[in-house]
PDB file of C-alpha atoms in Angstrom:
ATOM      1  CA  MET A   1       9.450  -0.815  60.161  1.00  0.00           C
ATOM      2  CA  ALA A   2       5.867  -0.289  61.350  1.00  0.00           C
ATOM      3  CA  VAL A   3       5.497   2.914  63.351  1.00  0.00           C
ATOM      4  CA  LYS A   4       2.779   3.362  65.965  1.00  0.00           C
ATOM      5  CA  ILE A   5       1.690   6.459  67.832  1.00  0.00           C
ATOM      6  CA  ARG A   6       1.159   5.236  71.371  1.00  0.00           C
ATOM      7  CA  LEU A   7       1.410   6.065  75.057  1.00  0.00           C
ATOM      8  CA  ALA A   8       4.615   5.529  77.046  1.00  0.00           C
ATOM      9  CA  ARG A   9       4.073   5.496  80.795  1.00  0.00           C
ATOM     10  CA  THR A  10       5.971   7.836  83.100  1.00  0.00           C
ATOM     11  CA  GLY A  11       5.432   8.967  86.673  1.00  0.00           C
ATOM     12  CA  ARG A  12       5.445   7.291  90.047  1.00  0.00           C
ATOM     13  CA  LYS A  13       3.736   4.162  91.235  1.00  0.00           C
ATOM     14  CA  LYS A  14      -0.083   4.595  91.140  1.00  0.00           C
ATOM     15  CA  ILE A  15       0.292   8.171  89.847  1.00  0.00           C
ATOM     16  CA  SER A  16       0.715   7.641  86.148  1.00  0.00           C
ATOM     17  CA  THR A  17       1.311  10.160  83.393  1.00  0.00           C
ATOM     18  CA  TYR A  18       1.955   9.330  79.791  1.00  0.00           C
ATOM     19  CA  ARG A  19       3.983  10.629  76.870  1.00  0.00           C
ATOM     20  CA  VAL A  20       2.471  10.359  73.413  1.00  0.00           C
ATOM     21  CA  VAL A  21       5.299   8.955  71.294  1.00  0.00           C
ATOM     22  CA  ALA A  22       5.998   7.682  67.808  1.00  0.00           C
ATOM     23  CA  ALA A  23       7.701   4.320  68.225  1.00  0.00           C
ATOM     24  CA  ASP A  24       8.543   1.166  66.340  1.00  0.00           C
ATOM     25  CA  SER A  25       5.743  -1.329  66.963  1.00  0.00           C
ATOM     26  CA  ARG A  26       8.225  -4.033  68.001  1.00  0.00           C
ATOM     27  CA  THR A  27       9.716  -2.089  70.940  1.00  0.00           C
ATOM     28  CA  GLN A  28       8.547  -2.266  74.539  1.00  0.00           C
ATOM     29  CA  ARG A  29       5.897   0.088  75.905  1.00  0.00           C
ATOM     30  CA  ASP A  30       8.455   2.209  77.754  1.00  0.00           C
ATOM     31  CA  GLY A  31      11.370   1.365  75.457  1.00  0.00           C
ATOM     32  CA  LYS A  32      13.055   3.355  72.708  1.00  0.00           C
ATOM     33  CA  PHE A  33      10.940   5.717  70.673  1.00  0.00           C
ATOM     34  CA  LEU A  34      11.494   7.911  67.639  1.00  0.00           C
ATOM     35  CA  GLU A  35       9.945  11.158  68.872  1.00  0.00           C
ATOM     36  CA  THR A  36       7.912  12.581  71.751  1.00  0.00           C
ATOM     37  CA  ILE A  37       4.759  14.070  70.269  1.00  0.00           C
ATOM     38  CA  GLY A  38       2.669  14.992  73.284  1.00  0.00           C
ATOM     39  CA  PHE A  39       1.629  14.477  76.889  1.00  0.00           C
ATOM     40  CA  TYR A  40      -1.408  12.917  78.636  1.00  0.00           C
ATOM     41  CA  ASP A  41      -2.266  13.165  82.341  1.00  0.00           C
ATOM     42  CA  PRO A  42      -5.392  11.216  83.339  1.00  0.00           C
ATOM     43  CA  GLN A  43      -5.057  12.139  87.037  1.00  0.00           C
ATOM     44  CA  THR A  44      -6.105  15.787  86.640  1.00  0.00           C
ATOM     45  CA  ASN A  45      -9.700  16.945  86.489  1.00  0.00           C
ATOM     46  CA  PRO A  46     -10.377  17.500  83.581  1.00  0.00           C
ATOM     47  CA  LYS A  47      -7.789  15.201  82.044  1.00  0.00           C
ATOM     48  CA  THR A  48      -4.852  17.000  80.428  1.00  0.00           C
ATOM     49  CA  PHE A  49      -3.984  16.105  76.840  1.00  0.00           C
ATOM     50  CA  THR A  50      -1.569  18.164  74.753  1.00  0.00           C
ATOM     51  CA  PHE A  51       0.229  17.273  71.552  1.00  0.00           C
ATOM     52  CA  LYS A  52       2.060  18.829  68.624  1.00  0.00           C
ATOM     53  CA  THR A  53      -0.527  18.927  65.843  1.00  0.00           C
ATOM     54  CA  ASP A  54       1.986  19.310  63.033  1.00  0.00           C
ATOM     55  CA  ARG A  55       4.137  16.383  64.216  1.00  0.00           C
ATOM     56  CA  VAL A  56       1.156  14.036  64.682  1.00  0.00           C
ATOM     57  CA  ALA A  57      -0.039  14.963  61.179  1.00  0.00           C
ATOM     58  CA  TYR A  58       3.480  14.299  59.831  1.00  0.00           C
ATOM     59  CA  TRP A  59       3.672  10.830  61.384  1.00  0.00           C
ATOM     60  CA  ILE A  60       0.177   9.882  60.242  1.00  0.00           C
ATOM     61  CA  LYS A  61       1.037  10.981  56.683  1.00  0.00           C
ATOM     62  CA  GLN A  62       4.185   8.834  56.879  1.00  0.00           C
ATOM     63  CA  GLY A  63       2.002   5.783  57.640  1.00  0.00           C
ATOM     64  CA  ALA A  64       2.076   5.618  61.446  1.00  0.00           C
ATOM     65  CA  THR A  65      -1.037   4.147  63.016  1.00  0.00           C
ATOM     66  CA  PRO A  66      -2.306   5.485  66.349  1.00  0.00           C
ATOM     67  CA  THR A  67      -3.343   2.966  68.985  1.00  0.00           C
ATOM     68  CA  LEU A  68      -6.989   2.833  70.050  1.00  0.00           C
ATOM     69  CA  THR A  69      -6.430   5.015  73.134  1.00  0.00           C
ATOM     70  CA  VAL A  70      -4.469   7.650  71.233  1.00  0.00           C
ATOM     71  CA  LYS A  71      -7.047   7.583  68.438  1.00  0.00           C
ATOM     72  CA  ASN A  72      -9.824   8.260  70.966  1.00  0.00           C
ATOM     73  CA  LEU A  73      -7.831  11.142  72.481  1.00  0.00           C
ATOM     74  CA  LEU A  74      -7.214  12.626  69.042  1.00  0.00           C
ATOM     75  CA  ARG A  75     -10.888  12.285  68.199  1.00  0.00           C
ATOM     76  CA  GLN A  76     -11.836  14.050  71.446  1.00  0.00           C
ATOM     77  CA  ASP A  77      -9.521  16.920  70.481  1.00  0.00           C
ATOM     78  CA  ASN A  78     -11.060  17.104  66.961  1.00  0.00           C
ATOM     79  CA  PHE A  79      -7.640  16.428  65.445  1.00  0.00           C
ATOM     80  CA  TYR A  80      -8.996  14.884  62.256  1.00  0.00           C
ATOM     81  CA  GLU A  81     -11.079  18.015  61.534  1.00  0.00           C
ATOM     82  CA  LYS A  82      -7.960  20.138  62.093  1.00  0.00           C
ATOM     83  CA  MET A  83      -5.954  17.872  59.802  1.00  0.00           C
ATOM     84  CA  ALA A  84      -8.594  18.174  57.065  1.00  0.00           C
ATOM     85  CA  GLN A  85      -8.387  21.971  57.312  1.00  0.00           C
ATOM     86  CA  LEU A  86      -4.566  21.819  57.192  1.00  0.00           C
ATOM     87  CA  ASP A  87      -4.779  19.730  54.009  1.00  0.00           C
ATOM     88  CA  LYS A  88      -6.986  22.422  52.449  1.00  0.00           C
ATOM     89  CA  GLY A  89      -4.232  24.962  53.091  1.00  0.00           C
ATOM     90  CA  ALA A  90      -5.338  26.708  56.299  1.00  0.00           C
ATOM     91  CA  GLU A  91      -2.758  28.107  58.729  1.00  0.00           C
ATOM     92  CA  LEU A  92      -2.302  26.218  62.010  1.00  0.00           C
ATOM     93  CA  GLU A  93      -2.904  29.363  64.092  1.00  0.00           C
ATOM     94  CA  SER A  94      -6.107  30.269  62.224  1.00  0.00           C
ATOM     95  CA  ILE A  95      -7.810  26.917  62.919  1.00  0.00           C
ATOM     96  CA  SER A  96     -10.277  27.220  65.776  1.00  0.00           C
ATOM     97  CA  VAL A  97     -11.921  23.884  66.488  1.00  0.00           C
ATOM     98  CA  GLU A  98     -13.170  23.359  70.038  1.00  0.00           C
ATOM     99  CA  ARG A  99     -12.256  20.289  72.046  1.00  0.00           C
ATOM    100  CA  LYS A 100     -15.144  17.918  72.777  1.00  0.00           C
ATOM    101  CA  PRO A 101     -16.190  17.655  76.430  1.00  0.00           C
ATOM    102  CA  GLU A 102     -14.862  14.742  78.423  1.00  0.00           C
ATOM    103  CA  ARG A 103     -16.970  11.618  78.188  1.00  0.00           C
ATOM    104  CA  LYS A 104     -19.107  10.873  81.247  1.00  0.00           C
ATOM    105  CA  ARG A 105     -19.117   7.281  82.347  1.00  0.00           C
ATOM    106  CA  LYS A 106     -21.803   5.601  84.367  1.00  0.00           C
ATOM    107  CA  ALA A 107     -20.878   3.719  87.500  1.00  0.00           C
ATOM    108  CA  LYS A 108     -20.877  -0.028  87.086  1.00  0.00           C
ATOM    109  CA  VAL A 109     -23.710  -1.863  88.798  1.00  0.00           C
ATOM    110  CA  PHE A 110     -22.949  -5.356  89.995  1.00  0.00           C
ATOM    111  CA  LYS A 111     -25.835  -7.788  90.331  1.00  0.00           C
ATOM    112  CA  LYS A 112     -25.831 -10.388  93.047  1.00  0.00           C
ATOM    113  CA  LYS A 113     -26.303 -13.931  91.925  1.00  0.00           C
ATOM    114  CA  SER A 114     -29.392 -15.459  93.433  1.00  0.00           C
ATOM    115  CA  GLU A 115     -28.964 -18.849  95.029  1.00  0.00           C
ATOM    116  CA  ASP A 116     -31.593 -21.465  94.191  1.00  0.00           C
TER     117      ASP A 116
END
């Protein structure tokens, strides 16, 4: 069984929130999952992202692969630096790694096609 750490959508229509879950890769996006690991709300400003560091580390050590979106969120939260410090034997409460600022995106510019 291949386990993935991915987002499961919750919330109303057009107002989405997501759970970060560990799930079998063959199940549906919002189907059965093994464990709820965290929460992601892209509607707030700044975006809210919380997760259980010890449980994410456990699942990754068991061979679970995070999806691209979850991997980017973990990278923004400096999770891999925290995990490296946990492997060295540091206490979870003593780790103080700051979260990276939210990425700024430029507005898309559409060019008009010129007619010849």
